[in-house]
Amino acid sequence: MANNPMQQFTVHKIGPEIKIAGVDLSFTNASLFMVISASIILLFLFFGSKEKKIIPDKLQLIAELFYTFVAKMISDTAGSKAKPYFPFIFCLFMFVLFCNMVGMLPYSFTVTSHIIVTLIMALFIFVAVTIIGFIKHGFKYFSIFVPSGVPAVLLPLITIIEIISYLSRPVSLSVRLFANMMAGHTMLKVFGGFVVSLGILGGWLPLSFSVALTGLEILVAFLQAYVFAILTCIYLNDALNLHH
Amino acid sequence: MKSLLSFFIVFVAINLDLYAAEAGMPQLDPTYWASQAFWLVLVFSILYFFISKFYLPKIKDNLDNRDNKIKEDLENANKFKEQSETKLKEYEKILDDAKKDVLKIHFESKNILNKDIQSKKESMENEIGKEISKAQKEILEIKKNSITSIQNISENIASNIIENISGEKLNESSIKATVEEISKKNIYRYL
């Protein structure tokens, strides 16, 4: 049913079925839009860094703005120790941002509105940050669960809370992005459906809502990419600097 | 307006109910989870590889270049500014020295000129004085001479007149005495 607001999230196969060791790895519309987003990023960065001008042209300026934006974000939240992870966080930010933005186009597919995609990214970040923490600090990294300056009576409780909050990081990180994207796109679709069902007389109100929501969704698309990246930086900061 | 809004809310409720019953969330359908995970890892790895290997170093290089260029330009500008300031100071110093020199030269030349004028004036005055006293002496002499010659002439004239009138010669010494007496009376008019 075309009016179903959840229908936009269905994944379907494009091209032949690819099965490796009994696992279905077919190319889907989700994969297609991942490839499209990545290609847009690569093309944009290619043309943005092709000519090394002292006075940049528009594309170069935007690419450099992205660079300085992410660099500043990392140095502000995680300090200078996080320099080696800059390419990853830049990549993450760009990928999430462009997937969100490409998803804002009509008839497109929003890669980040799928829990499995965001969960894999969040889990990767979680595991990587934990490994980095243990490599940098060894067993001292467990002290992240024991905040300093807490009375001894409260310590067991606080430690349990800290452990739970640490373990729920990947869940909160992935669900935040996924839920935001899904809710926004569902809402847009619902209001779009109202425009059609209320006809030429009543359709104007939901249409204006739709327009306003589109603006809001573009904001959310940027904001969620930013939040995803900055939370990664904060987790990285915890692992690198360990001042709890 | 209120009724319209409530109508909307009812509509939303009905619609969502319908859809929830029909489809649910495709996100929770695990059919393509493996595929999505696989393609995500693949695409993200390629993206990461290209961005970290090619594009970020390029952008960083470019930003560094620009920063260096700006820094260099600023340094050069500062250097030039300092140079121009020292040059300006030198120029002002030269100008000051020149002004002092001008004053000095002016003063000196004035002094020299004054002295020169003074000495020339003095020598001229001396010469003029000498000339004047010499001329006065000459005039006096000439006057004295002229008085004696006038006396002689007047003696001759007087003796001649007397001879012509009376026909006899008078004593020369008496004539001389008379002429002298008369000329003594009137000599103050010519001296």
Short mmCIF file of C-alpha atoms in Angstrom, two decimals:
data_model
loop_
_atom_site.label_atom_id
_atom_site.label_comp_id
_atom_site.label_asym_id
_atom_site.label_seq_id
_atom_site.Cartn_x
_atom_site.Cartn_y
_atom_site.Cartn_z
CA MET A 1 0.00 0.00 0.00
CA ALA A 2 1.56 3.23 -1.20
CA ASN A 3 0.03 5.26 1.61
CA ASN A 4 1.64 3.24 4.34
CA PRO A 5 4.13 5.55 6.08
CA MET A 6 6.31 2.59 7.00
CA GLN A 7 6.50 1.33 3.46
CA GLN A 8 9.34 3.74 2.69
CA PHE A 9 11.56 1.76 5.04
CA THR A 10 11.16 -1.62 3.36
CA VAL A 11 14.31 -3.13 1.97
CA HIS A 12 14.14 -4.98 -1.30
CA LYS A 13 16.62 -6.72 -3.47
CA ILE A 14 18.10 -5.06 -6.54
CA GLY A 15 19.65 -7.38 -9.09
CA PRO A 16 20.60 -11.01 -8.53
CA GLU A 17 20.64 -12.77 -5.19
CA ILE A 18 24.11 -13.06 -3.70
CA LYS A 19 24.51 -15.85 -1.16
CA ILE A 20 27.80 -16.46 0.58
CA ALA A 21 27.94 -19.45 2.93
CA GLY A 22 24.18 -19.53 3.19
CA VAL A 23 23.91 -15.85 4.16
CA ASP A 24 21.91 -13.57 1.92
CA LEU A 25 24.18 -10.63 1.01
CA SER A 26 22.15 -9.37 -1.94
CA PHE A 27 22.50 -5.83 -3.19
CA THR A 28 19.46 -3.96 -1.90
CA ASN A 29 18.06 -0.47 -2.13
CA ALA A 30 19.73 0.17 1.25
CA SER A 31 23.08 -0.83 -0.24
CA LEU A 32 22.34 1.32 -3.27
CA PHE A 33 21.81 4.41 -1.17
CA MET A 34 24.90 3.67 0.91
CA VAL A 35 26.85 3.54 -2.33
CA ILE A 36 25.17 6.74 -3.57
CA SER A 37 25.94 8.62 -0.34
CA ALA A 38 29.53 7.41 -0.31
CA SER A 39 29.95 8.33 -3.97
CA ILE A 40 28.59 11.82 -3.36
CA ILE A 41 31.04 12.25 -0.47
CA LEU A 42 33.94 10.97 -2.54
CA LEU A 43 33.05 13.11 -5.55
CA PHE A 44 32.56 16.15 -3.37
CA LEU A 45 35.89 15.64 -1.62
CA PHE A 46 37.59 14.85 -4.92
CA PHE A 47 36.51 18.13 -6.48
CA GLY A 48 36.91 19.92 -3.16
CA SER A 49 40.58 18.97 -2.87
CA LYS A 50 41.56 18.71 -6.53
CA GLU A 51 43.02 22.17 -6.95
CA LYS A 52 45.17 23.54 -4.20
CA LYS A 53 44.25 27.16 -4.39
CA ILE A 54 45.33 29.75 -1.90
CA ILE A 55 41.98 31.44 -2.38
CA PRO A 56 39.53 28.51 -2.47
CA ASP A 57 36.58 28.10 -4.82
CA LYS A 58 33.17 27.14 -3.46
CA LEU A 59 33.59 23.37 -3.31
CA GLN A 60 37.06 23.64 -1.85
CA LEU A 61 35.78 26.08 0.73
CA ILE A 62 32.97 23.72 1.77
CA ALA A 63 35.34 20.74 1.97
CA GLU A 64 37.73 22.79 4.11
CA LEU A 65 34.86 23.96 6.27
CA PHE A 66 33.86 20.34 6.91
CA TYR A 67 37.47 19.53 7.72
CA THR A 68 37.90 22.38 10.19
CA PHE A 69 34.45 21.74 11.66
CA VAL A 70 35.23 18.11 12.49
CA ALA A 71 38.81 18.92 13.52
CA LYS A 72 37.57 21.58 15.93
CA MET A 73 34.90 19.22 17.28
CA ILE A 74 37.51 16.57 18.02
CA SER A 75 40.08 18.90 19.55
CA ASP A 76 37.40 20.55 21.69
CA THR A 77 35.96 17.33 23.09
CA ALA A 78 38.76 14.78 23.00
CA GLY A 79 41.92 16.88 22.95
CA SER A 80 45.06 16.43 20.91
CA LYS A 81 45.41 12.72 21.73
CA ALA A 82 42.45 11.99 19.44
CA LYS A 83 44.32 13.20 16.33
CA PRO A 84 44.92 9.67 14.94
CA TYR A 85 41.17 8.97 15.01
CA PHE A 86 40.32 12.11 13.07
CA PRO A 87 39.89 10.34 9.69
CA PHE A 88 37.49 7.84 11.21
CA ILE A 89 35.35 10.46 12.91
CA PHE A 90 35.41 12.66 9.82
CA CYS A 91 34.34 9.67 7.75
CA LEU A 92 31.63 8.75 10.23
CA PHE A 93 30.26 12.27 10.36
CA MET A 94 30.25 12.63 6.59
CA PHE A 95 28.67 9.22 6.05
CA VAL A 96 25.86 9.74 8.55
CA LEU A 97 25.29 13.31 7.38
CA PHE A 98 25.10 12.40 3.72
CA CYS A 99 22.95 9.33 4.35
CA ASN A 100 20.53 11.51 6.32
CA MET A 101 20.55 14.25 3.68
CA VAL A 102 20.16 11.86 0.75
CA GLY A 103 17.26 10.34 2.67
CA MET A 104 15.56 13.75 2.65
CA LEU A 105 15.15 13.56 -1.12
CA PRO A 106 11.71 12.33 -2.20
CA TYR A 107 11.55 8.64 -3.25
CA SER A 108 14.97 8.01 -1.76
CA PHE A 109 15.83 5.57 0.99
CA THR A 110 17.22 6.59 4.36
CA VAL A 111 20.03 4.23 5.26
CA THR A 112 20.31 5.54 8.80
CA SER A 113 16.65 4.88 9.55
CA HIS A 114 17.49 1.19 9.98
CA ILE A 115 18.41 0.01 13.45
CA ILE A 116 20.80 -2.61 12.11
CA VAL A 117 22.92 0.00 10.31
CA THR A 118 23.16 2.39 13.24
CA LEU A 119 23.64 -0.47 15.67
CA ILE A 120 26.59 -1.84 13.73
CA MET A 121 28.22 1.60 13.65
CA ALA A 122 27.53 2.14 17.35
CA LEU A 123 28.76 -1.32 18.29
CA PHE A 124 31.91 -0.83 16.27
CA ILE A 125 32.52 2.48 18.05
CA PHE A 126 31.76 0.91 21.43
CA VAL A 127 34.08 -2.04 20.90
CA ALA A 128 36.81 0.11 19.39
CA VAL A 129 36.65 2.65 22.20
CA THR A 130 36.75 -0.08 24.82
CA ILE A 131 39.75 -1.71 23.15
CA ILE A 132 41.51 1.65 22.88
CA GLY A 133 40.81 2.29 26.54
CA PHE A 134 42.29 -1.03 27.59
CA ILE A 135 45.31 -0.62 25.33
CA LYS A 136 46.04 2.89 26.64
CA HIS A 137 45.36 2.28 30.33
CA GLY A 138 45.35 -1.49 30.89
CA PHE A 139 43.33 -2.54 33.90
CA LYS A 140 43.23 1.03 35.10
CA TYR A 141 40.54 1.53 32.49
CA PHE A 142 38.10 -0.15 34.92
CA SER A 143 38.38 2.99 37.02
CA ILE A 144 36.03 4.61 34.51
CA PHE A 145 33.27 2.82 36.45
CA VAL A 146 34.40 4.23 39.78
CA PRO A 147 34.01 7.98 39.85
CA SER A 148 36.26 9.81 42.27
CA GLY A 149 34.87 11.76 45.20
CA VAL A 150 31.90 9.46 45.81
CA PRO A 151 31.17 8.38 49.42
CA ALA A 152 31.92 4.74 50.12
CA VAL A 153 28.30 3.92 50.91
CA LEU A 154 27.16 4.99 47.47
CA LEU A 155 30.08 3.45 45.64
CA PRO A 156 28.56 0.03 44.79
CA LEU A 157 25.38 1.63 43.53
CA ILE A 158 27.21 4.26 41.49
CA THR A 159 29.51 1.64 40.02
CA ILE A 160 26.55 -0.46 38.91
CA ILE A 161 24.91 2.60 37.38
CA GLU A 162 28.14 3.52 35.62
CA ILE A 163 28.52 0.01 34.22
CA ILE A 164 24.94 0.02 32.97
CA SER A 165 25.37 3.46 31.41
CA TYR A 166 28.61 2.37 29.77
CA LEU A 167 27.05 -0.79 28.37
CA SER A 168 23.98 1.07 27.14
CA ARG A 169 26.13 3.45 25.09
CA PRO A 170 25.81 1.53 21.81
CA VAL A 171 22.08 1.15 22.31
CA SER A 172 21.49 4.81 23.05
CA LEU A 173 23.80 5.91 20.27
CA SER A 174 22.17 3.73 17.64
CA VAL A 175 18.57 4.12 18.77
CA ARG A 176 18.90 7.90 18.92
CA LEU A 177 19.88 8.18 15.27
CA PHE A 178 17.57 5.45 14.03
CA ALA A 179 14.51 6.69 15.96
CA ASN A 180 15.04 10.28 14.93
CA MET A 181 15.31 9.41 11.28
CA MET A 182 12.43 6.98 11.31
CA ALA A 183 10.11 9.26 13.26
CA GLY A 184 10.85 12.22 11.04
CA HIS A 185 10.32 10.37 7.81
CA THR A 186 7.17 8.66 9.10
CA MET A 187 5.76 12.01 10.14
CA LEU A 188 6.54 13.53 6.75
CA LYS A 189 4.85 10.63 5.04
CA VAL A 190 1.78 10.83 7.31
CA PHE A 191 1.34 14.53 6.65
CA GLY A 192 1.94 13.93 2.96
CA GLY A 193 -0.83 11.32 3.06
CA PHE A 194 -3.15 13.87 4.72
CA VAL A 195 -2.57 16.32 1.91
CA VAL A 196 -3.85 13.76 -0.55
CA SER A 197 -6.72 12.46 1.55
CA LEU A 198 -8.04 15.88 2.59
CA GLY A 199 -8.05 17.10 -1.00
CA ILE A 200 -7.81 20.60 -2.38
CA LEU A 201 -9.88 22.19 0.39
CA GLY A 202 -8.38 20.75 3.55
CA GLY A 203 -4.99 19.76 2.25
CA TRP A 204 -3.32 23.11 2.66
CA LEU A 205 -2.82 22.86 6.41
CA PRO A 206 -0.99 19.51 6.36
CA LEU A 207 0.93 20.73 3.32
CA SER A 208 2.22 23.72 5.25
CA PHE A 209 3.05 21.35 8.12
CA SER A 210 4.86 19.18 5.65
CA VAL A 211 6.93 22.11 4.42
CA ALA A 212 7.80 23.15 7.96
CA LEU A 213 8.62 19.56 8.90
CA THR A 214 10.90 19.21 5.91
CA GLY A 215 12.91 22.16 7.19
CA LEU A 216 12.94 20.62 10.65
CA GLU A 217 14.00 17.26 9.26
CA ILE A 218 16.93 18.81 7.41
CA LEU A 219 17.98 20.36 10.70
CA VAL A 220 17.53 17.01 12.45
CA ALA A 221 19.51 15.25 9.74
CA PHE A 222 22.45 17.56 10.36
CA LEU A 223 22.00 17.59 14.11
CA GLN A 224 21.88 13.80 14.43
CA ALA A 225 25.01 13.40 12.36
CA TYR A 226 26.69 15.99 14.59
CA VAL A 227 25.43 14.30 17.75
CA PHE A 228 26.57 10.90 16.52
CA ALA A 229 30.04 12.24 15.80
CA ILE A 230 30.37 14.28 18.96
CA LEU A 231 29.24 11.40 21.18
CA THR A 232 31.86 9.25 19.51
CA CYS A 233 34.39 11.96 20.36
CA ILE A 234 33.20 12.02 23.97
CA TYR A 235 33.48 8.24 24.30
CA LEU A 236 36.90 8.45 22.74
CA ASN A 237 37.83 11.16 25.20
CA ASP A 238 36.84 8.90 28.08
CA ALA A 239 38.99 6.13 26.69
CA LEU A 240 42.00 8.35 25.93
CA ASN A 241 42.09 10.70 28.88
CA LEU A 242 40.33 8.75 31.64
CA HIS A 243 39.57 11.61 33.98
CA HIS A 244 36.47 10.55 35.70
CA MET B 1 -9.58 25.76 13.55
CA LYS B 2 -9.99 23.72 16.73
CA SER B 3 -12.39 21.32 15.12
CA LEU B 4 -10.05 20.96 12.16
CA LEU B 5 -7.16 20.08 14.46
CA SER B 6 -9.18 17.52 16.39
CA PHE B 7 -10.24 16.05 13.09
CA PHE B 8 -6.57 15.72 12.20
CA ILE B 9 -5.75 14.00 15.44
CA VAL B 10 -8.53 11.46 14.98
CA PHE B 11 -7.36 10.92 11.43
CA VAL B 12 -3.79 10.31 12.58
CA ALA B 13 -4.92 7.83 15.18
CA ILE B 14 -6.99 5.88 12.69
CA ASN B 15 -4.28 5.89 10.08
CA LEU B 16 -1.49 4.83 12.41
CA ASP B 17 -3.67 2.09 13.81
CA LEU B 18 -4.32 0.81 10.35
CA TYR B 19 -0.69 0.87 9.32
CA ALA B 20 0.52 -0.69 12.53
CA ALA B 21 -1.87 -3.51 11.98
CA GLU B 22 -0.84 -3.90 8.36
CA ALA B 23 2.92 -3.70 8.21
CA GLY B 24 4.74 -3.04 11.46
CA MET B 25 8.33 -1.89 11.24
CA PRO B 26 10.35 -3.15 8.29
CA GLN B 27 13.45 -2.31 10.32
CA LEU B 28 12.78 -5.29 12.57
CA ASP B 29 12.52 -7.75 9.69
CA PRO B 30 15.82 -9.66 9.82
CA THR B 31 15.76 -10.87 6.19
CA TYR B 32 18.27 -8.30 4.96
CA TRP B 33 20.18 -7.55 8.16
CA ALA B 34 23.19 -9.51 7.04
CA SER B 35 23.13 -7.84 3.66
CA GLN B 36 22.87 -4.37 5.17
CA ALA B 37 25.67 -5.10 7.60
CA PHE B 38 27.87 -6.47 4.84
CA TRP B 39 27.30 -3.56 2.50
CA LEU B 40 27.66 -1.02 5.30
CA VAL B 41 31.04 -2.44 6.27
CA LEU B 42 32.14 -2.63 2.65
CA VAL B 43 31.03 0.87 1.67
CA PHE B 44 32.28 2.43 4.87
CA SER B 45 35.67 0.74 4.55
CA ILE B 46 36.09 1.98 1.00
CA LEU B 47 34.99 5.45 2.05
CA TYR B 48 37.39 5.40 4.99
CA PHE B 49 40.24 4.20 2.82
CA PHE B 50 39.77 6.92 0.19
CA ILE B 51 39.14 9.71 2.66
CA SER B 52 42.03 8.90 5.00
CA LYS B 53 44.51 8.04 2.24
CA PHE B 54 43.80 10.72 -0.36
CA TYR B 55 41.43 13.49 0.53
CA LEU B 56 42.17 14.40 4.13
CA PRO B 57 45.95 14.73 3.59
CA LYS B 58 45.27 16.88 0.54
CA ILE B 59 42.89 19.16 2.41
CA LYS B 60 45.28 19.30 5.36
CA ASP B 61 48.19 20.15 3.06
CA ASN B 62 46.18 22.88 1.49
CA LEU B 63 45.09 24.34 4.80
CA ASP B 64 48.67 24.18 6.09
CA ASN B 65 49.93 25.82 2.93
CA ARG B 66 47.47 28.63 3.32
CA ASP B 67 48.34 29.07 7.00
CA ASN B 68 52.05 29.11 6.18
CA LYS B 69 51.49 31.57 3.36
CA ILE B 70 49.49 33.86 5.61
CA LYS B 71 52.11 33.57 8.33
CA GLU B 72 54.91 34.28 5.87
CA ASP B 73 53.07 37.23 4.43
CA LEU B 74 52.43 38.62 7.88
CA GLU B 75 56.08 38.18 8.81
CA ASN B 76 57.16 39.87 5.62
CA ALA B 77 54.73 42.69 6.24
CA ASN B 78 56.12 43.15 9.74
CA LYS B 79 59.65 43.10 8.43
CA PHE B 80 58.86 45.67 5.78
CA LYS B 81 57.09 47.79 8.34
CA GLU B 82 60.16 47.73 10.60
CA GLN B 83 62.38 48.53 7.67
CA SER B 84 60.24 51.43 6.66
CA GLU B 85 60.22 52.69 10.23
CA THR B 86 64.02 52.59 10.47
CA LYS B 87 64.24 54.26 7.09
CA LEU B 88 61.85 56.91 8.26
CA LYS B 89 63.94 57.47 11.38
CA GLU B 90 67.09 57.74 9.29
CA TYR B 91 65.38 60.17 7.00
CA GLU B 92 64.22 62.27 9.90
CA LYS B 93 67.68 62.21 11.39
CA ILE B 94 69.18 63.31 8.10
CA LEU B 95 66.60 66.04 7.84
CA ASP B 96 67.36 67.23 11.37
CA ASP B 97 71.11 67.23 10.72
CA ALA B 98 70.58 69.15 7.54
CA LYS B 99 68.50 71.72 9.34
CA LYS B 100 71.19 72.11 12.00
CA ASP B 101 73.84 72.42 9.31
CA VAL B 102 71.82 75.04 7.56
CA LEU B 103 71.50 77.05 10.73
CA LYS B 104 75.19 76.69 11.46
CA ILE B 105 76.26 77.67 7.96
CA HIS B 106 73.85 80.56 7.97
CA PHE B 107 75.20 81.82 11.28
CA GLU B 108 78.83 81.40 10.30
CA SER B 109 78.46 83.08 6.97
CA LYS B 110 76.60 85.91 8.60
CA ASN B 111 79.45 86.38 11.07
CA ILE B 112 82.10 86.26 8.37
CA LEU B 113 80.18 88.70 6.25
CA ASN B 114 79.70 91.02 9.19
CA LYS B 115 83.38 90.95 10.03
CA ASP B 116 84.30 91.50 6.45
CA ILE B 117 81.95 94.38 6.11
CA GLN B 118 83.21 95.83 9.36
CA SER B 119 86.88 95.63 8.41
CA LYS B 120 86.25 96.99 4.93
CA LYS B 121 84.24 99.78 6.35
CA GLU B 122 86.98 100.63 8.81
CA SER B 123 89.72 100.63 6.19
CA MET B 124 87.56 102.67 3.87
CA GLU B 125 86.88 105.18 6.64
CA ASN B 126 90.57 105.35 7.43
CA GLU B 127 91.45 105.97 3.83
CA ILE B 128 88.71 108.50 3.47
CA GLY B 129 89.93 110.27 6.63
CA LYS B 130 93.49 110.32 5.34
CA GLU B 131 92.37 111.66 2.00
CA ILE B 132 90.28 114.31 3.66
CA SER B 133 93.10 115.51 5.96
CA LYS B 134 95.51 115.50 3.03
CA ALA B 135 93.07 117.50 0.94
CA GLN B 136 92.52 119.94 3.79
CA LYS B 137 96.27 120.46 4.15
CA GLU B 138 96.57 121.03 0.45
CA ILE B 139 93.68 123.46 0.51
CA LEU B 140 95.25 125.31 3.40
CA GLU B 141 98.56 125.54 1.63
CA ILE B 142 96.94 126.61 -1.56
CA LYS B 143 95.05 129.23 0.39
CA LYS B 144 98.22 130.50 2.12
CA ASN B 145 100.04 130.58 -1.17
CA SER B 146 97.16 132.35 -2.78
CA ILE B 147 97.11 134.93 0.00
CA THR B 148 100.80 135.81 -0.47
CA SER B 149 100.42 135.86 -4.23
CA ILE B 150 97.26 137.95 -3.85
CA GLN B 151 99.24 140.33 -1.63
CA ASN B 152 102.03 140.56 -4.20
CA ILE B 153 99.55 141.10 -6.99
CA SER B 154 97.64 143.69 -5.03
CA GLU B 155 100.95 145.44 -4.15
CA ASN B 156 101.90 145.52 -7.84
CA ILE B 157 98.42 146.67 -8.82
CA ALA B 158 98.43 149.31 -6.10
CA SER B 159 101.92 150.65 -7.06
CA ASN B 160 100.99 150.63 -10.73
CA ILE B 161 97.70 152.47 -10.05
CA ILE B 162 99.45 154.99 -7.89
CA GLU B 163 102.19 155.49 -10.49
CA ASN B 164 99.65 155.92 -13.21
CA ILE B 165 97.54 158.32 -11.22
CA SER B 166 100.18 160.41 -9.51
CA GLY B 167 103.05 159.82 -11.89
CA GLU B 168 105.52 159.18 -9.17
CA LYS B 169 106.88 156.17 -7.52
CA LEU B 170 105.85 155.43 -3.96
CA ASN B 171 107.89 153.70 -1.44
CA GLU B 172 107.48 150.05 -1.94
CA SER B 173 107.66 149.15 1.73
CA SER B 174 104.88 151.56 2.67
CA ILE B 175 102.63 150.07 -0.04
CA LYS B 176 103.43 146.66 1.22
CA ALA B 177 102.54 147.64 4.75
CA THR B 178 99.23 149.17 3.67
CA VAL B 179 98.24 146.14 1.58
CA GLU B 180 99.12 143.86 4.43
CA GLU B 181 97.07 145.89 6.78
CA ILE B 182 94.00 145.88 4.51
CA SER B 183 94.35 142.20 3.68
CA LYS B 184 94.66 141.38 7.36
CA LYS B 185 91.43 143.21 7.91
CA ASN B 186 89.59 141.20 5.26
CA ILE B 187 91.43 137.90 5.31
CA TYR B 188 88.97 136.24 7.70
CA ARG B 189 86.41 136.28 4.88
CA TYR B 190 88.47 133.82 2.81
CA LEU B 191 89.93 131.62 5.45
#
